[in-house]
PDB file of C-alpha atoms in Angstrom:
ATOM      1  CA  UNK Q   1     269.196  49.800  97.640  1.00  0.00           C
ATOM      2  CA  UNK Q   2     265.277  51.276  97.847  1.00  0.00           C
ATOM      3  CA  UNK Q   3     263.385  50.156 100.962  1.00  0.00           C
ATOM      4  CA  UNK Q   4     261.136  47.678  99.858  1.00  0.00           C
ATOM      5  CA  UNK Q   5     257.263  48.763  99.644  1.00  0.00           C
ATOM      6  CA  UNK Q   6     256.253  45.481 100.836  1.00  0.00           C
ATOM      7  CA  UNK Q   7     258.599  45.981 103.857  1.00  0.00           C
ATOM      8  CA  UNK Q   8     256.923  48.716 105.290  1.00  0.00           C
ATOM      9  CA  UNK Q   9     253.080  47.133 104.242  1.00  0.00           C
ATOM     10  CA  UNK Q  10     253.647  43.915 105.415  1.00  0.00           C
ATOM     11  CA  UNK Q  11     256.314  43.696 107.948  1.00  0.00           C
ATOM     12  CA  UNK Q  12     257.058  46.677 109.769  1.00  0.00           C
ATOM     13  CA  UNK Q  13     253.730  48.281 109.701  1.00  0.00           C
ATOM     14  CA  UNK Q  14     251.739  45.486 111.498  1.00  0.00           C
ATOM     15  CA  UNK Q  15     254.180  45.057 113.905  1.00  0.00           C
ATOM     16  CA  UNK Q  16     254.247  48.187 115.363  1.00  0.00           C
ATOM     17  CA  UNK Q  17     250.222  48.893 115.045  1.00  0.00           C
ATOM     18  CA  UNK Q  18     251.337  51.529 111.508  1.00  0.00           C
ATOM     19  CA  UNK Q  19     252.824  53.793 114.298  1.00  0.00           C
ATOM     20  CA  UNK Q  20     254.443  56.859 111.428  1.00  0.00           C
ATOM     21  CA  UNK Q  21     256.755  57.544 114.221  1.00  0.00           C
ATOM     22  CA  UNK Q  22     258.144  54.007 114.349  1.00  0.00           C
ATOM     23  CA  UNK Q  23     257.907  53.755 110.035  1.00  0.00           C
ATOM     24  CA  UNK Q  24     259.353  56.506 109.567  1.00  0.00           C
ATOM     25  CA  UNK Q  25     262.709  55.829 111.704  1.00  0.00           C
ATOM     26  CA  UNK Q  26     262.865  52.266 109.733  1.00  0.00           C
ATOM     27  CA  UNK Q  27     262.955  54.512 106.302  1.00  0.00           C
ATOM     28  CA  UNK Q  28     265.970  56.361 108.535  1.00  0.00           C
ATOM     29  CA  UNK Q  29     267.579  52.929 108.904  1.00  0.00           C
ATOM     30  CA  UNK Q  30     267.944  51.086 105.919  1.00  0.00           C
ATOM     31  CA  UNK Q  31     268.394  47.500 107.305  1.00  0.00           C
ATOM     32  CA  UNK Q  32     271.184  46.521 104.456  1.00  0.00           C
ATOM     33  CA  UNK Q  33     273.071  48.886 105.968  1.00  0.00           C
ATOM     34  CA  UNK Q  34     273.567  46.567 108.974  1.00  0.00           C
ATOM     35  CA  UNK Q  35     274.101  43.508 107.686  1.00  0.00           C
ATOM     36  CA  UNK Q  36     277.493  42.438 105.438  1.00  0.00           C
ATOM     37  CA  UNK Q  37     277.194  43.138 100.964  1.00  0.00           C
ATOM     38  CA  UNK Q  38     276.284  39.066 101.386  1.00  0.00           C
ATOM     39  CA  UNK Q  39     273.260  39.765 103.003  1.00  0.00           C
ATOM     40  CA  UNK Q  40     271.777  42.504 101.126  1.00  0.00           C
ATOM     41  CA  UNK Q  41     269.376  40.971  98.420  1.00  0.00           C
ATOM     42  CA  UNK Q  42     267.284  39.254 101.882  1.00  0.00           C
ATOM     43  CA  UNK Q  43     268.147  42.677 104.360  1.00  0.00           C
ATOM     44  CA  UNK Q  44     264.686  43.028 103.867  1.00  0.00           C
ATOM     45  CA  UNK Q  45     262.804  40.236 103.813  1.00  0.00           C
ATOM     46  CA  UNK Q  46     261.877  38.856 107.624  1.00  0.00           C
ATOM     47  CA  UNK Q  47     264.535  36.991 108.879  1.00  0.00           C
ATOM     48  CA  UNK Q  48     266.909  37.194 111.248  1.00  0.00           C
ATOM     49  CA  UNK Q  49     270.612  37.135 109.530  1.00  0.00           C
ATOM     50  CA  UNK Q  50     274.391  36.637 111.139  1.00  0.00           C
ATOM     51  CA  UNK Q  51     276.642  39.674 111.821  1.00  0.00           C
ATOM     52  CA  UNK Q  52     279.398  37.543 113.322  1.00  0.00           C
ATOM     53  CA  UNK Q  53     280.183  35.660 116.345  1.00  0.00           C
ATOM     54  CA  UNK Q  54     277.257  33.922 116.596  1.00  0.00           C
ATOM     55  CA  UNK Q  55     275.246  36.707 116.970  1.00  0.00           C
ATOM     56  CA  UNK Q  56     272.462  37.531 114.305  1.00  0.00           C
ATOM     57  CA  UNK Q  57     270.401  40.764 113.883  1.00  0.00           C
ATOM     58  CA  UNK Q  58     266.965  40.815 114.905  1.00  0.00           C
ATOM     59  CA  UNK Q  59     263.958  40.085 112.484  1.00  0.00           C
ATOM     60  CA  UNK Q  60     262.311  43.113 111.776  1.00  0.00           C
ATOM     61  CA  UNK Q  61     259.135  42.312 112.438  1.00  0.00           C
ATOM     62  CA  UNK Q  62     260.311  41.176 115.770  1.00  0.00           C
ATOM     63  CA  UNK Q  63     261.890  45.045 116.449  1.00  0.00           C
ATOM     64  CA  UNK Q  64     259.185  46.744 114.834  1.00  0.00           C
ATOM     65  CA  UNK Q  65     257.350  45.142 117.405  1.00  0.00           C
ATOM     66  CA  UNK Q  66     259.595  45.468 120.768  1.00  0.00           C
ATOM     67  CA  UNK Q  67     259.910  49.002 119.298  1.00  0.00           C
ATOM     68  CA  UNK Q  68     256.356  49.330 119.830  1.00  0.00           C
ATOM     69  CA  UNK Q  69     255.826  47.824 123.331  1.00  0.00           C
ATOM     70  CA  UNK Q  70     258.800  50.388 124.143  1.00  0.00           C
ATOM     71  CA  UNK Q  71     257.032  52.908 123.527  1.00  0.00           C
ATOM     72  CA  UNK Q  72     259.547  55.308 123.411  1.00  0.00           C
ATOM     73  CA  UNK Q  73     259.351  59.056 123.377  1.00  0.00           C
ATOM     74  CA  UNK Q  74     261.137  62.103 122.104  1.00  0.00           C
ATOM     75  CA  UNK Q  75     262.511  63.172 125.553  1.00  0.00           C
ATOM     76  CA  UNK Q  76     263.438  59.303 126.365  1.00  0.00           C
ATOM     77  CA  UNK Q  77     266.262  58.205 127.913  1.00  0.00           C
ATOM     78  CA  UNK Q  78     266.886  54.702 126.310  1.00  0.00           C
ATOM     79  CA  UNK Q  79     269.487  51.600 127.611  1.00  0.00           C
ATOM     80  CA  UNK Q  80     269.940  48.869 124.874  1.00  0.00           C
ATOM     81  CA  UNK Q  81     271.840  46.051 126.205  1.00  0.00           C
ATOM     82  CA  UNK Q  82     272.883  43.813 123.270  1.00  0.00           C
ATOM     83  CA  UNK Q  83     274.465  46.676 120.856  1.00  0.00           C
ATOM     84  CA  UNK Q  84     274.505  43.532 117.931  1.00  0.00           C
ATOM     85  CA  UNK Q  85     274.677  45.610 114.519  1.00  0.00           C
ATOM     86  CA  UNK Q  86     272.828  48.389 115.627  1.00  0.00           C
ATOM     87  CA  UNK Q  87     269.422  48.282 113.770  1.00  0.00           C
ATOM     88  CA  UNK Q  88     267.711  48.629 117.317  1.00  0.00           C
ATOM     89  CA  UNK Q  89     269.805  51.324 118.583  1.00  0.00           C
ATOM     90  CA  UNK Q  90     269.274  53.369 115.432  1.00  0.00           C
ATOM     91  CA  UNK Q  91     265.494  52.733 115.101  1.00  0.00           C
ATOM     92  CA  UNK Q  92     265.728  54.015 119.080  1.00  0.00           C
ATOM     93  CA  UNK Q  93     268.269  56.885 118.081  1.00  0.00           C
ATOM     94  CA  UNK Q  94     265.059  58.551 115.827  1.00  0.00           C
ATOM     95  CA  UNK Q  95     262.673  58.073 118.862  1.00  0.00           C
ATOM     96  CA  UNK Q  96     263.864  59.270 121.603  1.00  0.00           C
ATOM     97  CA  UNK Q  97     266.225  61.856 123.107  1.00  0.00           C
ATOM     98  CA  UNK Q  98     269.326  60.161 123.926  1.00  0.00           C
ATOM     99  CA  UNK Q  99     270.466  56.031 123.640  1.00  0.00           C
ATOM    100  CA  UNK Q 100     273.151  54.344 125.739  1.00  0.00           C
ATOM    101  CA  UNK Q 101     274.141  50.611 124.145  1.00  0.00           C
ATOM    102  CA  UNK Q 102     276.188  48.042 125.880  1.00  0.00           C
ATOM    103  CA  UNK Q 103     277.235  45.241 124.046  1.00  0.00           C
ATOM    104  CA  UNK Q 104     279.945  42.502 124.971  1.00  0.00           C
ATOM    105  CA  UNK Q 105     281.283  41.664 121.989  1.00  0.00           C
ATOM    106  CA  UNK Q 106     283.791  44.634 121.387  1.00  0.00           C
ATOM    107  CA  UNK Q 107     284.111  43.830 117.314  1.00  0.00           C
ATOM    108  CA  UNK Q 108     280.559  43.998 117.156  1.00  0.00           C
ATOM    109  CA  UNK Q 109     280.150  47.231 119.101  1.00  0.00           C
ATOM    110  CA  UNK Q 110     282.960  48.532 116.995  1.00  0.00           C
ATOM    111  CA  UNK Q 111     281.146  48.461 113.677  1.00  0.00           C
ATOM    112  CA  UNK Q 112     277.963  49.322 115.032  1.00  0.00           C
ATOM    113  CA  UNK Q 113     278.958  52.596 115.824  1.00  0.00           C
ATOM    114  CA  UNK Q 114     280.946  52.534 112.742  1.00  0.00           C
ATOM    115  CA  UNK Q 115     277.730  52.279 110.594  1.00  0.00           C
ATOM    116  CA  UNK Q 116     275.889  54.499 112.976  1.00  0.00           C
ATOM    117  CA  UNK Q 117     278.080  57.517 112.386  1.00  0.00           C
ATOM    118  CA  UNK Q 118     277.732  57.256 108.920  1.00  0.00           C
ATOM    119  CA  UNK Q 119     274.359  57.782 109.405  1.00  0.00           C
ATOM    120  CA  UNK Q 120     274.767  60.923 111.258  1.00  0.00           C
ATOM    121  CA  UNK Q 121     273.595  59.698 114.665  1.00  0.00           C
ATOM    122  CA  UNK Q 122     274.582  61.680 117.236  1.00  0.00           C
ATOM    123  CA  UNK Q 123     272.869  60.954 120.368  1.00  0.00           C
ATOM    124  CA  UNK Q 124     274.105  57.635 120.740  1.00  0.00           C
ATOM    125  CA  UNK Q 125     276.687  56.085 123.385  1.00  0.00           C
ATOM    126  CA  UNK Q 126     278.529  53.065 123.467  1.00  0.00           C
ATOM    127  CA  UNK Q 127     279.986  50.623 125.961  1.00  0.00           C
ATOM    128  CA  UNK Q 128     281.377  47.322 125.920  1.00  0.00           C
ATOM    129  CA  UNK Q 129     280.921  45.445 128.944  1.00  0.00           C
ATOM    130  CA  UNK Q 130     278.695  42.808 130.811  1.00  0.00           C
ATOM    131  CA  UNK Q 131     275.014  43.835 129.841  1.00  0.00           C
ATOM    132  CA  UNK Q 132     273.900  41.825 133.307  1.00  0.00           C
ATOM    133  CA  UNK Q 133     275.101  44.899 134.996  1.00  0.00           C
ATOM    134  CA  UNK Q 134     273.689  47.410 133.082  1.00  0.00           C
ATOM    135  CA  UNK Q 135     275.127  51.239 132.897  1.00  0.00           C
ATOM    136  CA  UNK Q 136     274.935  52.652 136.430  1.00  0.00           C
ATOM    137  CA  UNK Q 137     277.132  55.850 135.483  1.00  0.00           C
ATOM    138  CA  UNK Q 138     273.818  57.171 133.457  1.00  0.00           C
ATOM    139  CA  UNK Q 139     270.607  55.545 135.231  1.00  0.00           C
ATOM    140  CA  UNK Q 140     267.781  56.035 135.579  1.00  0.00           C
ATOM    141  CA  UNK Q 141     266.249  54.661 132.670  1.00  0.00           C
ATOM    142  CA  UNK Q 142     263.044  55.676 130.909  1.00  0.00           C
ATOM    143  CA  UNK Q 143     262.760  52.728 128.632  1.00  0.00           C
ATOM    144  CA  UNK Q 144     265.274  49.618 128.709  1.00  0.00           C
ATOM    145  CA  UNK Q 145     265.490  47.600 126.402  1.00  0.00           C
ATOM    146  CA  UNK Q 146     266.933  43.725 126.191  1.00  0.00           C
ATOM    147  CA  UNK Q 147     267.937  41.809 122.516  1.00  0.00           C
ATOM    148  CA  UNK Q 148     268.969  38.980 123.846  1.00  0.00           C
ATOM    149  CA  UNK Q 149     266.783  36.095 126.442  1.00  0.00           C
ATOM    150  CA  UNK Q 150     267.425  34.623 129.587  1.00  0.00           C
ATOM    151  CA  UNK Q 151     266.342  32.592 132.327  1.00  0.00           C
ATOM    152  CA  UNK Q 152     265.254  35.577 134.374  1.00  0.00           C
ATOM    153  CA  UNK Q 153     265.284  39.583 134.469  1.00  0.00           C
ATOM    154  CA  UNK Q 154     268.590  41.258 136.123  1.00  0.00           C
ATOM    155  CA  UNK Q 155     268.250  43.275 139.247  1.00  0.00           C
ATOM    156  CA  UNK Q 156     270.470  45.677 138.208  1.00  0.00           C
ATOM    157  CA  UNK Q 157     268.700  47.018 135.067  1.00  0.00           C
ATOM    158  CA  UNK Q 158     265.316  46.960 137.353  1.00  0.00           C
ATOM    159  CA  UNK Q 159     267.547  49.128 139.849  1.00  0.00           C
ATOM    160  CA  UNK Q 160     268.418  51.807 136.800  1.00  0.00           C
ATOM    161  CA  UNK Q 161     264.980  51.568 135.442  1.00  0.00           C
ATOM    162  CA  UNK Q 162     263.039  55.110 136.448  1.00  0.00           C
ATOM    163  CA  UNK Q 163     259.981  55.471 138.172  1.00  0.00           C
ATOM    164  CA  UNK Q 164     257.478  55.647 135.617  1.00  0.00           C
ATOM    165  CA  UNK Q 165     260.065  53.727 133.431  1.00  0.00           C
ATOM    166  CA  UNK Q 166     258.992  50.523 131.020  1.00  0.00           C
ATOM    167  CA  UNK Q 167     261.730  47.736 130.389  1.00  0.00           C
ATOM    168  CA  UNK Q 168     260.954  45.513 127.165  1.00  0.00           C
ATOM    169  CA  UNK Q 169     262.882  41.935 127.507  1.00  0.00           C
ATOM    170  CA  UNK Q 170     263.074  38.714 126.388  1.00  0.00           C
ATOM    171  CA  UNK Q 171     262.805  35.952 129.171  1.00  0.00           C
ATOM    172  CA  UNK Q 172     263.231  31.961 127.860  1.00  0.00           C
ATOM    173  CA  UNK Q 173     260.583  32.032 124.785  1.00  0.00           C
ATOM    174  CA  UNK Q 174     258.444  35.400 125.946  1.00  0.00           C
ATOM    175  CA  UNK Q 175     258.974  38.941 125.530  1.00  0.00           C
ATOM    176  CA  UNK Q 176     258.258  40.306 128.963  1.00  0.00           C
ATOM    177  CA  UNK Q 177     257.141  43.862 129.377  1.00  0.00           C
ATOM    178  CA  UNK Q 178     258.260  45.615 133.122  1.00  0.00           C
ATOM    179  CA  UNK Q 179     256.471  48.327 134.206  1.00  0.00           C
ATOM    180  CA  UNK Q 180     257.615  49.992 137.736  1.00  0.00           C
ATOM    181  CA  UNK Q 181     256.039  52.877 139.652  1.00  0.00           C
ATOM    182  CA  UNK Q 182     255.952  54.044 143.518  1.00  0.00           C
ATOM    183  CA  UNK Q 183     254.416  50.514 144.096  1.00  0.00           C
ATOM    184  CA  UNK Q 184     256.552  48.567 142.822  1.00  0.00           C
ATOM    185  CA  UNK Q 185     257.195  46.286 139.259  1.00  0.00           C
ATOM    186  CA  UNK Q 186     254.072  44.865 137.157  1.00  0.00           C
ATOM    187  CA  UNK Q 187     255.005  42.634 134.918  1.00  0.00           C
ATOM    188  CA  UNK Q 188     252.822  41.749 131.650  1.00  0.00           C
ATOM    189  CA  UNK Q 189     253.758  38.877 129.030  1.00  0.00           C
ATOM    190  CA  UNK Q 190     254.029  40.010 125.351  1.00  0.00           C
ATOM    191  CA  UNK Q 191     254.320  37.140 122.398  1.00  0.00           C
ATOM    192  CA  UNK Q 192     256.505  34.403 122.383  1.00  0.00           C
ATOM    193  CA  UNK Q 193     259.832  34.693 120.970  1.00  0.00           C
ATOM    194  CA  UNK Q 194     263.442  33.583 119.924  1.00  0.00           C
ATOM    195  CA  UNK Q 195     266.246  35.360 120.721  1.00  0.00           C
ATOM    196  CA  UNK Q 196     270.371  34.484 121.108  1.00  0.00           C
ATOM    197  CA  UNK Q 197     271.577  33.578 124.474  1.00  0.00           C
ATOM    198  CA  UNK Q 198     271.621  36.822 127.257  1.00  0.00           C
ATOM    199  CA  UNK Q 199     275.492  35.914 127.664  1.00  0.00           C
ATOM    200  CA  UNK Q 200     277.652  37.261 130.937  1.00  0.00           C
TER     201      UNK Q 200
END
């Protein structure tokens, strides 16, 4: 199916301030691709749509613009926690230098790397496991980044976030952006937000 023009014009682009980097990785990642044959005629029209056990995948306005408040860069290393379909991840995959995804739902981590290998990603790795707790084996972080909200933000993934590092996460209704250097963690509020439940 061709990527919509008005997808790019009107939702992607003025989410993520017409960054080409950030446009140009949605062209790499058709969103149909991530969402069941039901779903295709509305994969890219702005709403978010299920993928299975409760879980749905993200609107794309709303990763165009977490994408953005990332910031992420070519020599990035990136932690998603909340794998889902694996739109972020591959949006991520095309911006910076390497991705690690946890996700708890093992089917749903399953197919996402399913769909991401027949893209040809490459510099993605998967987990399945409590995203509370983040990846330790790999950290420190350069960019983190949350898909799901809760009621606060997880010491752990502030632990395995770098110096220098900037975490992007939902909290209640707010998209929270974490910066942390030698003095410490600044926090700055981004737009309100809905998101499913950050499960244990």
């Amino acid at each position: 199916m061709k990527i919509p023009e008005k997808y790019i014009k009107e939702i992607v682009g003025p989410n993520c301030n017409f960054d080409e980097r950030i446009i140009q990785a949605f062209l790499n990642c058709p969103r149909d691709r991530f969402v069941d044959e039901a779903f295709h005629r509305v994969a890219f029209e702005d709403n978010a749509l299920p993928i299975g056990y409760g879980q749905t995948i993200s609107k794309p306005s709303t990763v165009a613009y977490m994408t953005h408040l990332l910031n992420p860069s070519e020599d990035d290393k990136v932690l998603e926690i909340g794998t889902g379909s694996g739109f972020q991840c591959g949006i991520l995959s095309y911006l910076s230098a390497f991705v690690y995804t946890v996700e708890r739902i093992p089917q749903l981590s399953y197919k996402a790397s399913l769909t991401l290998k027949r893209l040809h990603r490459k510099n993605i790795k998967f987990k399945v496991d409590n995203g509370h707790i983040g990846w330790k084996e790999y950290a420190p972080y350069n960019k983190i980044i949350v898909t799901a909200s809760g009621d606060s933000i997880p010491e752990d993934l502030l632990n395995q976030l770098a110096i220098g590092g900037r975490m992007v996460i939902p909290v209640k209704d707010r998209i929270k952006i974490i910066e942390k250097d030698d003095n410490g963690i600044k926090t700055i509020d981004g737009d309100n937000c809905r998101f499913v439940e950050f499960v244990k």
